[in-house]
C-alpha positions as a Python dict, from the first residue, in 0.01 Angstrom:
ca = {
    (1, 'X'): (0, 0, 0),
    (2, 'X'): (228, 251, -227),
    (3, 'X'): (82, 570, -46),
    (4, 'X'): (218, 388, 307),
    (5, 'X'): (549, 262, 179),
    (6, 'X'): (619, 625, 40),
    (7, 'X'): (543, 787, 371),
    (8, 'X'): (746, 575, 553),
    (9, 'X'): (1010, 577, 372),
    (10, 'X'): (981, 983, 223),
    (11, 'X'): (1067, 1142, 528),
    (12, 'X'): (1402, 953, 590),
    (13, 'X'): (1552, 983, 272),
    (14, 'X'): (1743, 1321, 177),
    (15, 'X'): (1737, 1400, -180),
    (16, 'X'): (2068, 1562, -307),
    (17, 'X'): (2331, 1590, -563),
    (18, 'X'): (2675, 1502, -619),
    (19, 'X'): (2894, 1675, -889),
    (20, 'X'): (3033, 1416, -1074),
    (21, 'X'): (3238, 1379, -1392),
    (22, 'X'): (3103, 1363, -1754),
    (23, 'X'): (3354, 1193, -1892),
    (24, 'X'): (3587, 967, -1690),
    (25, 'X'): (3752, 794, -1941),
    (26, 'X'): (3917, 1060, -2214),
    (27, 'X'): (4018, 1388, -2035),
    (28, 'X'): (4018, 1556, -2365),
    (29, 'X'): (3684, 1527, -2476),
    (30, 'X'): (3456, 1740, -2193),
    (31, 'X'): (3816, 1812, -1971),
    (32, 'X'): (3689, 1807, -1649),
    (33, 'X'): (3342, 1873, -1706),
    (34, 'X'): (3060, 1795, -1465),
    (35, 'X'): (2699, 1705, -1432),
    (36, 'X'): (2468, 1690, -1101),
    (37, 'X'): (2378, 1326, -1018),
    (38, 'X'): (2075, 1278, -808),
    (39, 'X'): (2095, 1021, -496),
    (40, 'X'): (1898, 960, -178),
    (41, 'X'): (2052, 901, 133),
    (42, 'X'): (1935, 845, 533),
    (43, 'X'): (2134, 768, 826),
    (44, 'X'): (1866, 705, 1054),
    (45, 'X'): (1988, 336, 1087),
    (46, 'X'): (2351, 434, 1076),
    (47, 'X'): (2617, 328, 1325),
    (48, 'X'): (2821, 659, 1233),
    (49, 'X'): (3158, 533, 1165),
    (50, 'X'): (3124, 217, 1205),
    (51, 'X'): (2814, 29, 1075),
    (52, 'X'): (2819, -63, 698),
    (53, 'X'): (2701, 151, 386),
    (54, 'X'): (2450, 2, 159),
    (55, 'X'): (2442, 170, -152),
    (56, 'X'): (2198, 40, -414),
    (57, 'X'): (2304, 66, -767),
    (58, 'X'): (2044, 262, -971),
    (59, 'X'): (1912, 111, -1307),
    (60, 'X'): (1713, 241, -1592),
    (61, 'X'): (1431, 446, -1409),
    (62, 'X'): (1362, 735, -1136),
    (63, 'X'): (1568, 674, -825),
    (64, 'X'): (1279, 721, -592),
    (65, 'X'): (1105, 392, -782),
    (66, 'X'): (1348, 201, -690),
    (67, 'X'): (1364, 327, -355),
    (68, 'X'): (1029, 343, -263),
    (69, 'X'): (1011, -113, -382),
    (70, 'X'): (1297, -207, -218),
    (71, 'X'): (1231, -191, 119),
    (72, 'X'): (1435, -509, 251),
    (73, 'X'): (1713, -276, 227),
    (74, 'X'): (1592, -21, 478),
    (75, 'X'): (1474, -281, 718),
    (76, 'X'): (1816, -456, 690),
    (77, 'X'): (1983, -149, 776),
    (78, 'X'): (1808, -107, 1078),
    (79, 'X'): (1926, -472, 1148),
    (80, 'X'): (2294, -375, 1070),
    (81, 'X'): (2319, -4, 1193),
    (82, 'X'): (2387, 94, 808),
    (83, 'X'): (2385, 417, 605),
    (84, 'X'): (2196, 374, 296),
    (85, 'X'): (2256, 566, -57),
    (86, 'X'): (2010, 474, -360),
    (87, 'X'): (2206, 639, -653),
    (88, 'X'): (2084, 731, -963),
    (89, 'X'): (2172, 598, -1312),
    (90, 'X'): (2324, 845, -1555),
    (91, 'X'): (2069, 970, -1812),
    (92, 'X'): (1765, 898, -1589),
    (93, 'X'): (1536, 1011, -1356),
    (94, 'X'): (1661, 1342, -1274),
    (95, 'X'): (2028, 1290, -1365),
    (96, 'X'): (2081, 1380, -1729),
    (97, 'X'): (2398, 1499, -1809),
    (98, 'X'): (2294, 1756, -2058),
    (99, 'X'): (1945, 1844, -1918),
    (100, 'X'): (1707, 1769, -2252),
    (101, 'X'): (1981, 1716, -2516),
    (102, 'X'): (2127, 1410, -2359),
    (103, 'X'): (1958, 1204, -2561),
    (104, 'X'): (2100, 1398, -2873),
    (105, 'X'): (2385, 1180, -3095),
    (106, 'X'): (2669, 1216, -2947),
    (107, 'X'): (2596, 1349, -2623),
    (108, 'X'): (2429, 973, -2552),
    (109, 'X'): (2741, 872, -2648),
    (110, 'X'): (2850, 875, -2267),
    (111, 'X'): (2583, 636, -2139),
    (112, 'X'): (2780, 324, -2111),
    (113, 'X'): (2769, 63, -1818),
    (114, 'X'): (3186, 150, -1745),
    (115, 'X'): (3082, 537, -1754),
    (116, 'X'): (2767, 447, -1475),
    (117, 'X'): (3004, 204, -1282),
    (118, 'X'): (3300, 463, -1247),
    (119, 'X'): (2999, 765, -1112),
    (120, 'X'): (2927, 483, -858),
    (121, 'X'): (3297, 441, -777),
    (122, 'X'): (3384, 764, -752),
    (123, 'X'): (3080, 854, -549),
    (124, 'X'): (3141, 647, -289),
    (125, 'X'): (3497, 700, -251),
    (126, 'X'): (3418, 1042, -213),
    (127, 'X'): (3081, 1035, 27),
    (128, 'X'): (3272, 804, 252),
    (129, 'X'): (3577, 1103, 313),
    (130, 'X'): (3317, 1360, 370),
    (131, 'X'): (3096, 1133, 614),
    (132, 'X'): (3426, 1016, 771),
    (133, 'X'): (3371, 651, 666),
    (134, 'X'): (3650, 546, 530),
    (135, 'X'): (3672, 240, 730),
    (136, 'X'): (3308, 154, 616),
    (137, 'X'): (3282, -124, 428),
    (138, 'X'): (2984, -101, 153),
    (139, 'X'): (2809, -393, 6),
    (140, 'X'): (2589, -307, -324),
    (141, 'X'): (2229, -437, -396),
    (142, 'X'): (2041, -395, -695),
    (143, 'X'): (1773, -563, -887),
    (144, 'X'): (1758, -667, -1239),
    (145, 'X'): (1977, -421, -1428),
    (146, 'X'): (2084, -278, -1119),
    (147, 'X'): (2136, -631, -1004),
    (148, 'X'): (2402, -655, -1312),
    (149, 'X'): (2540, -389, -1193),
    (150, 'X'): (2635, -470, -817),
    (151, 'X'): (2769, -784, -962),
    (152, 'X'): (2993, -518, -1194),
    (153, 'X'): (3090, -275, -962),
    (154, 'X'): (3229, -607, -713),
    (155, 'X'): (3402, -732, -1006),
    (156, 'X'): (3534, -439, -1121),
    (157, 'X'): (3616, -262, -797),
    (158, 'X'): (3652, -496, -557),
    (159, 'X'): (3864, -260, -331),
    (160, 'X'): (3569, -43, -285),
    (161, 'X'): (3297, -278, -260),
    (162, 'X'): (3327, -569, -16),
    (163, 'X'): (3006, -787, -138),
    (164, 'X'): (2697, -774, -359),
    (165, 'X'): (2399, -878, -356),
    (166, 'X'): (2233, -916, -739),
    (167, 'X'): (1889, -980, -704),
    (168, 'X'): (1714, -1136, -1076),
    (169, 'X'): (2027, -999, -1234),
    (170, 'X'): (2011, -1182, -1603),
    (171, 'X'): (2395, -1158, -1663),
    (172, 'X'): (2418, -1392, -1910),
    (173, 'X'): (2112, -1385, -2096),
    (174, 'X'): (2247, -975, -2160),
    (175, 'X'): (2547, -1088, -2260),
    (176, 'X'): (2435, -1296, -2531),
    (177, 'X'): (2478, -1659, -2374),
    (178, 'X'): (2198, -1887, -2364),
    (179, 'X'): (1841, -1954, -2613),
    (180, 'X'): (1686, -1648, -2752),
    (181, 'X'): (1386, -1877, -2719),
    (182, 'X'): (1426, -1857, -2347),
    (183, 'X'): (1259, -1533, -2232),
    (184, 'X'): (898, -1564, -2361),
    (185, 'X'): (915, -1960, -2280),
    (186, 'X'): (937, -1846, -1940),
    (187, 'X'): (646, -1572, -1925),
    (188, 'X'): (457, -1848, -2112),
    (189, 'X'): (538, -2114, -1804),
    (190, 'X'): (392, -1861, -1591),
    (191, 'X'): (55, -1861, -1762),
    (192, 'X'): (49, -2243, -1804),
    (193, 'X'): (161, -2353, -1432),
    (194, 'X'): (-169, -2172, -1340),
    (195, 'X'): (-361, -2348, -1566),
    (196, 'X'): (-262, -2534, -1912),
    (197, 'X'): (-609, -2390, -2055),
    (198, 'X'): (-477, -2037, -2004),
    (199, 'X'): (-173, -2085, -2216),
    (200, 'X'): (-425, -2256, -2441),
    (201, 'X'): (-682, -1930, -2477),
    (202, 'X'): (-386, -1662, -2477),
    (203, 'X'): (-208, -1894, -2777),
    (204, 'X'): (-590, -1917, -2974),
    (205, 'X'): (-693, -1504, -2922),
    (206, 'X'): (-340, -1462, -3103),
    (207, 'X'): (-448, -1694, -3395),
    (208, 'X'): (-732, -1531, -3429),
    (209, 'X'): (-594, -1252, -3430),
    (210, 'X'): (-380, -1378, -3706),
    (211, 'X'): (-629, -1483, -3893),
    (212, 'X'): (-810, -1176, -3905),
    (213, 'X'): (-474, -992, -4051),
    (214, 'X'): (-426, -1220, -4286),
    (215, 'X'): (-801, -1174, -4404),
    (216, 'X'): (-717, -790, -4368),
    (217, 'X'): (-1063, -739, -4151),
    (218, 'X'): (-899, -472, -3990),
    (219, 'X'): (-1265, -346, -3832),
    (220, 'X'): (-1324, -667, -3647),
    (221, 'X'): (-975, -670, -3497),
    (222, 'X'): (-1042, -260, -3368),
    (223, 'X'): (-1355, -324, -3242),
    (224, 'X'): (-1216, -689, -3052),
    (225, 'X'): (-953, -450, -2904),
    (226, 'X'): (-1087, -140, -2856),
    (227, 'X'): (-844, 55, -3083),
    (228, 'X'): (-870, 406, -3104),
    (229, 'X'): (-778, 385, -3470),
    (230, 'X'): (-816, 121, -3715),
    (231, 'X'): (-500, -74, -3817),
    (232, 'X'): (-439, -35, -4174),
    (233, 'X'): (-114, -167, -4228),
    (234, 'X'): (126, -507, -4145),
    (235, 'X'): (335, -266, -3951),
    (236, 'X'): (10, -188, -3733),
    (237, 'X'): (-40, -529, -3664),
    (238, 'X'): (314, -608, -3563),
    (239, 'X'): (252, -315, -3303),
    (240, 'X'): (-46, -466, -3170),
    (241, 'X'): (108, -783, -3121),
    (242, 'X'): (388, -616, -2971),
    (243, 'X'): (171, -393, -2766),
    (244, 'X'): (-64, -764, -2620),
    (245, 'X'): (289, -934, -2593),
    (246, 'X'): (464, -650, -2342),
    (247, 'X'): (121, -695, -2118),
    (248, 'X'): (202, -1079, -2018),
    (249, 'X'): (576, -1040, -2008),
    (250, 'X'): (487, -720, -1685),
    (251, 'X'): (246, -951, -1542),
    (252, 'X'): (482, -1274, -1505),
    (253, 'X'): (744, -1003, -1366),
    (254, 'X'): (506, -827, -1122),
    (255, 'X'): (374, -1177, -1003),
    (256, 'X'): (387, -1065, -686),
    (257, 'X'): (125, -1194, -343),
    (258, 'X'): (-7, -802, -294),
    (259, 'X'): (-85, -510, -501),
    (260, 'X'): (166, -304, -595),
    (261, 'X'): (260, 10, -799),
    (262, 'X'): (597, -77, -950),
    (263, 'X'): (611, 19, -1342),
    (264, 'X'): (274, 86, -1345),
    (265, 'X'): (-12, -102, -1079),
    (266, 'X'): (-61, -426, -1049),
    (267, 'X'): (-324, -642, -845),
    (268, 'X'): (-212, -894, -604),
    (269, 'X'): (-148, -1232, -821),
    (270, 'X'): (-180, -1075, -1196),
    (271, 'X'): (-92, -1406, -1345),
    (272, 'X'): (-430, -1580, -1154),
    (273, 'X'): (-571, -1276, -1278),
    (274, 'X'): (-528, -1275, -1584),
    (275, 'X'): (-583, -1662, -1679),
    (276, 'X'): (-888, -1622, -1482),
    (277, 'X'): (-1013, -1273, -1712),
    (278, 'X'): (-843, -1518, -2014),
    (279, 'X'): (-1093, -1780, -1937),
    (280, 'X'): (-1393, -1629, -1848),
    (281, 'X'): (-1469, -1432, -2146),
    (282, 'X'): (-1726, -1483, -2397),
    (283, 'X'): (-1481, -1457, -2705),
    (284, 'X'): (-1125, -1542, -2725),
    (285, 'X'): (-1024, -1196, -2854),
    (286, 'X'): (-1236, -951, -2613),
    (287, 'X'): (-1088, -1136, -2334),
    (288, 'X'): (-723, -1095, -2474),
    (289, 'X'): (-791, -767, -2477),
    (290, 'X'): (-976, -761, -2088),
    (291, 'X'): (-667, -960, -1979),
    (292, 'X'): (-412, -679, -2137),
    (293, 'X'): (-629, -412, -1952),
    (294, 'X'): (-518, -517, -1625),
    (295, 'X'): (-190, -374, -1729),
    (296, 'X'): (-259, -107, -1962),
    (297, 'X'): (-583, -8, -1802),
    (298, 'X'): (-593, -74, -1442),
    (299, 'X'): (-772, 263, -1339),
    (300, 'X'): (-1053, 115, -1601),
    (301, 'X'): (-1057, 467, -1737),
    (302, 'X'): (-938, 465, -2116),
    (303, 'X'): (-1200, 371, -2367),
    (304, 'X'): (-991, 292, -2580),
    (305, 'X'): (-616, 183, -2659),
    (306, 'X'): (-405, 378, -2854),
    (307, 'X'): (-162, 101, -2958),
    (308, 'X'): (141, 372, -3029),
    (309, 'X'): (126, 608, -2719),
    (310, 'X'): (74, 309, -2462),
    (311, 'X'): (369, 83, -2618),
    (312, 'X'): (678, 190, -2773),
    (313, 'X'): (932, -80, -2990),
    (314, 'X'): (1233, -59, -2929),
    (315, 'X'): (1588, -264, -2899),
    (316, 'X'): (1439, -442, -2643),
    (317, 'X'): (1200, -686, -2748),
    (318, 'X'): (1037, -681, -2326),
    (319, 'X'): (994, -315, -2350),
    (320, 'X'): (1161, 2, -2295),
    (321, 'X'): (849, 178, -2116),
    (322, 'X'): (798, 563, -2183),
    (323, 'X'): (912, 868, -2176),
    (324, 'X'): (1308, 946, -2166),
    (325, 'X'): (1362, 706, -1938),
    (326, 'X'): (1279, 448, -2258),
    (327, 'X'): (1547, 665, -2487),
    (328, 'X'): (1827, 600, -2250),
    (329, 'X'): (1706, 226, -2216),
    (330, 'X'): (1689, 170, -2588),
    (331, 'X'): (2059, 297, -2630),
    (332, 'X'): (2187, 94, -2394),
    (333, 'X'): (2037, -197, -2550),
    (334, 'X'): (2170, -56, -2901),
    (335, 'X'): (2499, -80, -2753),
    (336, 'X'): (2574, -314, -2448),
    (337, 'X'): (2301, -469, -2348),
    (338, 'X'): (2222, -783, -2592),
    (339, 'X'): (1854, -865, -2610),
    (340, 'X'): (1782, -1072, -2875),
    (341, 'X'): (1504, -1275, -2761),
    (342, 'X'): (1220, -1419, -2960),
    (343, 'X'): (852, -1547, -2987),
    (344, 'X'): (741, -1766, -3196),
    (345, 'X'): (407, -1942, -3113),
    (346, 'X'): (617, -2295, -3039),
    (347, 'X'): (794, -2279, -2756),
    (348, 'X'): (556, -1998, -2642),
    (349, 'X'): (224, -1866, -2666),
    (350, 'X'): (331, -1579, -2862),
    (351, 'X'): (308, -1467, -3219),
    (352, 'X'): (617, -1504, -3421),
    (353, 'X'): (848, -1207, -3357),
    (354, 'X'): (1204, -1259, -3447),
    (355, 'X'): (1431, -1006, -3322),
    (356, 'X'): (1786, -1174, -3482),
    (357, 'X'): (2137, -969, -3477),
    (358, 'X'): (2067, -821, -3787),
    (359, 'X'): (1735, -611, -3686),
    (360, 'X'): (1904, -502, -3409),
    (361, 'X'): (2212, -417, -3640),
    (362, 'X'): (1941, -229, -3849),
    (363, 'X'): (1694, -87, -3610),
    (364, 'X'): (2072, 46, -3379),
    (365, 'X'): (2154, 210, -3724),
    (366, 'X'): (1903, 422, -3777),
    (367, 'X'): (1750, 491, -3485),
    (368, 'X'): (2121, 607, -3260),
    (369, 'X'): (2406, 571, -3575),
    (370, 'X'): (2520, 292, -3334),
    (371, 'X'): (2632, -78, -3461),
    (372, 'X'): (2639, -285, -3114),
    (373, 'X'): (2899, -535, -3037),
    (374, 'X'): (2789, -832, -2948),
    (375, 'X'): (2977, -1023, -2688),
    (376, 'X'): (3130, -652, -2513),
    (377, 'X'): (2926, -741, -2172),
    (378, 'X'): (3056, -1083, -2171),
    (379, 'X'): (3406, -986, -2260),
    (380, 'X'): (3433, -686, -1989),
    (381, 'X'): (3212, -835, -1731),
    (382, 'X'): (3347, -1207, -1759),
    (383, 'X'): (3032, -1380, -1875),
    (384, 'X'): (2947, -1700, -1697),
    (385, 'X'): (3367, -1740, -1656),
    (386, 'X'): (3278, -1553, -1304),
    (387, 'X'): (3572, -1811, -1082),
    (388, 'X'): (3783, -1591, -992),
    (389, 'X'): (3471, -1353, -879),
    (390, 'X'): (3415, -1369, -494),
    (391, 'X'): (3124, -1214, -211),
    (392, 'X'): (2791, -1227, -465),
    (393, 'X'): (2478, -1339, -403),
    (394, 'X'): (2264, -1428, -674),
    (395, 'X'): (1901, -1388, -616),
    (396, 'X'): (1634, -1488, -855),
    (397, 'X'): (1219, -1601, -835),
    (398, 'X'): (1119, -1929, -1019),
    (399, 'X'): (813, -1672, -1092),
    (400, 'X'): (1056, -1433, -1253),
    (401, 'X'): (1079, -1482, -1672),
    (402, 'X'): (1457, -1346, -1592),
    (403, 'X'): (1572, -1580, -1358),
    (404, 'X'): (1691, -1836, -1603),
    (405, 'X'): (1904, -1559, -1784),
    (406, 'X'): (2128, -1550, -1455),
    (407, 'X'): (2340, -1731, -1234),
    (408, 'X'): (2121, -2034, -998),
    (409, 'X'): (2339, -2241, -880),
    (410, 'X'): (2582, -2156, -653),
    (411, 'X'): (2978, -2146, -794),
    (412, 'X'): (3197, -2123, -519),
    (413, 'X'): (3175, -2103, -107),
    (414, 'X'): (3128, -1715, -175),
    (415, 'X'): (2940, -1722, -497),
    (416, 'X'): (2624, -1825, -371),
    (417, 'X'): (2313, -1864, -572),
    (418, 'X'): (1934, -1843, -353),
    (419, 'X'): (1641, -1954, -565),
    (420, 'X'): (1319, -1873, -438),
    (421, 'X'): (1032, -2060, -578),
    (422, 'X'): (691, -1858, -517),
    (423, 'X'): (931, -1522, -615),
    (424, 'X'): (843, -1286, -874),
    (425, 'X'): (1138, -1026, -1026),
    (426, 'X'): (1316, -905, -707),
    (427, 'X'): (1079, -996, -498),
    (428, 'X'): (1320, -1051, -246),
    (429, 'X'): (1433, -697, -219),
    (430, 'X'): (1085, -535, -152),
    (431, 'X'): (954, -461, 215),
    (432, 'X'): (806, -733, 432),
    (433, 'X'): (499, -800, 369),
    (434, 'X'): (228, -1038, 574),
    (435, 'X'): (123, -1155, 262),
    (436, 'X'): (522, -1298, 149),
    (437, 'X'): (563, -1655, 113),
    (438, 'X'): (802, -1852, 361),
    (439, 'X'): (1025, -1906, 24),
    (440, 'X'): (1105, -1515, 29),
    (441, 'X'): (1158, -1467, 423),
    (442, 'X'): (1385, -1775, 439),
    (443, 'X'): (1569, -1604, 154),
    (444, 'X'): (1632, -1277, 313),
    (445, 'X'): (1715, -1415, 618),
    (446, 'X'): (2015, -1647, 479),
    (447, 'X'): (2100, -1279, 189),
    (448, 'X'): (2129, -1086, 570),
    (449, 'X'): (2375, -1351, 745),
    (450, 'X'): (2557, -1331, 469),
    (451, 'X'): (2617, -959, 429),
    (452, 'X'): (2657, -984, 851),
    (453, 'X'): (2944, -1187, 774),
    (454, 'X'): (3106, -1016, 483),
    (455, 'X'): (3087, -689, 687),
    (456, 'X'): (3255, -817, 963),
    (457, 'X'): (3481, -991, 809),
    (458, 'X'): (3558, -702, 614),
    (459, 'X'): (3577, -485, 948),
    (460, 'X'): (3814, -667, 1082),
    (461, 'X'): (4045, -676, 831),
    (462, 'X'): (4104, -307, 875),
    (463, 'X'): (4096, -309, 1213),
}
């Protein structure tokens, strides 16, 4: 399926650069200094002039990702006779503001969600006088931290954005509101709705697995896992629990009818999958470690797992992923971004693993010289107070271990929530598919009258 949705969608996409600001909030620090910041943009759809712009609000990865699995966007456009821009996050992908020292203390110092929110601002304030759009009205989309973000950039700058759609954006859940128990209660409810026994096995391979540690028969547990080095330590315990814990949470989000390869591939239904690989083994543990192989092994190549390289801990207790995409990840959730969720083998099928204000406090320390601030998001970005807020749909997948850290009901006649039962995370925003359930097509129909009617509305208010 990827090599398909990339060729359709390759072609029509320009890749190119904007030169924005470094710094838009002091004008001492970097004066007017600039950085290149990648986007993608086709107006193959485009009513020039007159149809709408979507621009999707990069998150924390490689724009083309994000492009190339969110195909309702594209087909909407057609719909609508809309230009579409996919615009990269500063300090990924391709859009580091100081090439391979961004990630040095201070230069990370300008990755904050205002600094990200004013690049989008100013770049399409600027896009639309060049493409002589200024009476364009633009409507954001994102998903999941990108999601957060159209629901930002509406609040924040409602007079250039005229609606947003959030797809399994978990603003409150980042902002510190609700039960740090939530998160992995959710991924659990995934496992169990398929079948109780599967919650059951996953919960008893982890005891084991306990037990073992405790017994230090740190052999047994490499050879039950196929470590490429023997565990030695607590520390390289708390890793491999870590490392098993990050497979189920990408499996409940990735729930999705077909194959895909979205952060990493995934067969169709990983969830069935993996209760099924859970419950078919001969021994709890080997079959822990089959069932984390979907994720971690799904070209069935590695012999064996090399708990460090393939997982890194970070401030996020669901995972940061690799590479420098993970540094600028990890900072943000050093800084804005509050993740203090939890496991602990009650509520969920999980080891204990605290992750309390403190570690973070600790881990922020040392790892950036950052101490966060809790409650920043909810201050700046209102919270669940969101009233006064108008023209946001909220998106999210009963599938979808986020979901419950956002907004589901609906708050007002133009702060409407859609909950879509058989969804996974953003499920909503990826390309029809024949194999979609009729939760997710009703969905996208009702997200696309919507927009219809914000852009008009919106159109003729200018005219």
């Amino acid at each position: 399926l990827q090599s398909r949705e990339v060729e359709d969608l390759a072609p029509d996409f320009k890749e190119k650069y904007f030169k924005q600001i470094l710094d838009h909030f002091n004008y001492n620090s970097l004066g007017n200094g600039t950085y290149d910041q990648r986007y993608l943009i086709t107006d193959q759809y485009w009513k020039k002039g007159n149809g709408p712009i979507f621009f999707y609000t990069g998150n924390e990865g490689d724009i083309w990702e994000f492009a190339q699995n969110s195909g309702f966007i594209t087909e909407l456009a057609a719909v609508q006779g809309a230009l579409v821009i996919f615009a990269e996050h500063r300090y990924y992908g391709k859009s580091l503001p100081f090439g391979k020292d961004s990630f040095n203390i201070p230069k990370v110092g300008l990755l904050t969600v205002e600094q990200a929110l004013a690049d989008y601002a100013v770049m399409i304030t600027e896009l639309k006088k060049e493409l002589e759009a200024q009476k364009c009205p633009v409507i954001v989309f994102g998903g999941s931290y990108g999601g957060m973000l159209s629901v930002y950039m509406r609040i924040r700058y409602p007079n250039i954005v005229t609606g947003a759609l959030a797809a399994s954006a978990p603003i409150l859940s980042t902002a510190g509101l609700g039960d740090s128990r939530q998160f992995f209660q959710d991924v659990t409810a995934d496992f169990e709705k398929f079948k109780p026994a599967c919650r059951d096995a996953v919960q008893g391979a982890f005891q084991k697995l306990n037990t073992l540690a405790q017994q230090k028969d740190y052999r047994r547990i490499q050879s039950a896992f196929s470590l490429c080095k023997t565990p030695s330590t607590p520390k390289d315990i708390h890793q491999l629990n870590g490392f098993l814990r990050n497979a189920f949470t990408m499996m409940a989000m990735l729930d999705y009818p077909y194959s895909t390869h979205f952060m990493g591939s995934m067969p169709a239904f990983p969830v069935k999958v993996a209760c099924e690989t859970m419950l078919n083994g001969t021994d709890l543990m080997s079959a822990l470690r089959d069932t984390v192989g979907i994720v971690y092994n799904s070209t069935g190549q590695l012999t064996c797992y090399d708990l460090y390289s393939l997982y890194v801990e970070c401030a996020d207790p669901t995972g940061c992923g690799l590479g420098f995409d993970s540094y600028a990840w990890d900072y943000q959730a050093c800084t804005e971004i509050e993740m203090c969720y939890e496991s602990n083998n009650v509520t969920d099928m999980f080891p204990p693993m605290t992750f309390t204000e403190q570690q973070r406090e600790q881990y922020c320390s040392k790892r950036w010289g950052v101490v966060p601030r809790p409650g920043w998001l909810k201050t700046q970005f209102w919270g669940d107070d969101l009233s006064t807020a108008s023209n946001i749909i909220f998106s999210n997948g009963d599938l979808d271990p986020w979901a419950n850290g956002g907004i589901r009901k609906t708050l007002s006649p133009s702060l409407i929530a859609i909950n879509i039962p058989e969804g996974a995370h953003h499920l909503d925003l990826r390309e029809s598919n024949p194999n979609d359930p009729e939760s997710v097509i009703v969905a996208r129909k009702k997200e696309s009258e919507i927009i219809a009617q914000w852009v008009q509305a919106a159109m003729k208010e200018s005219s």
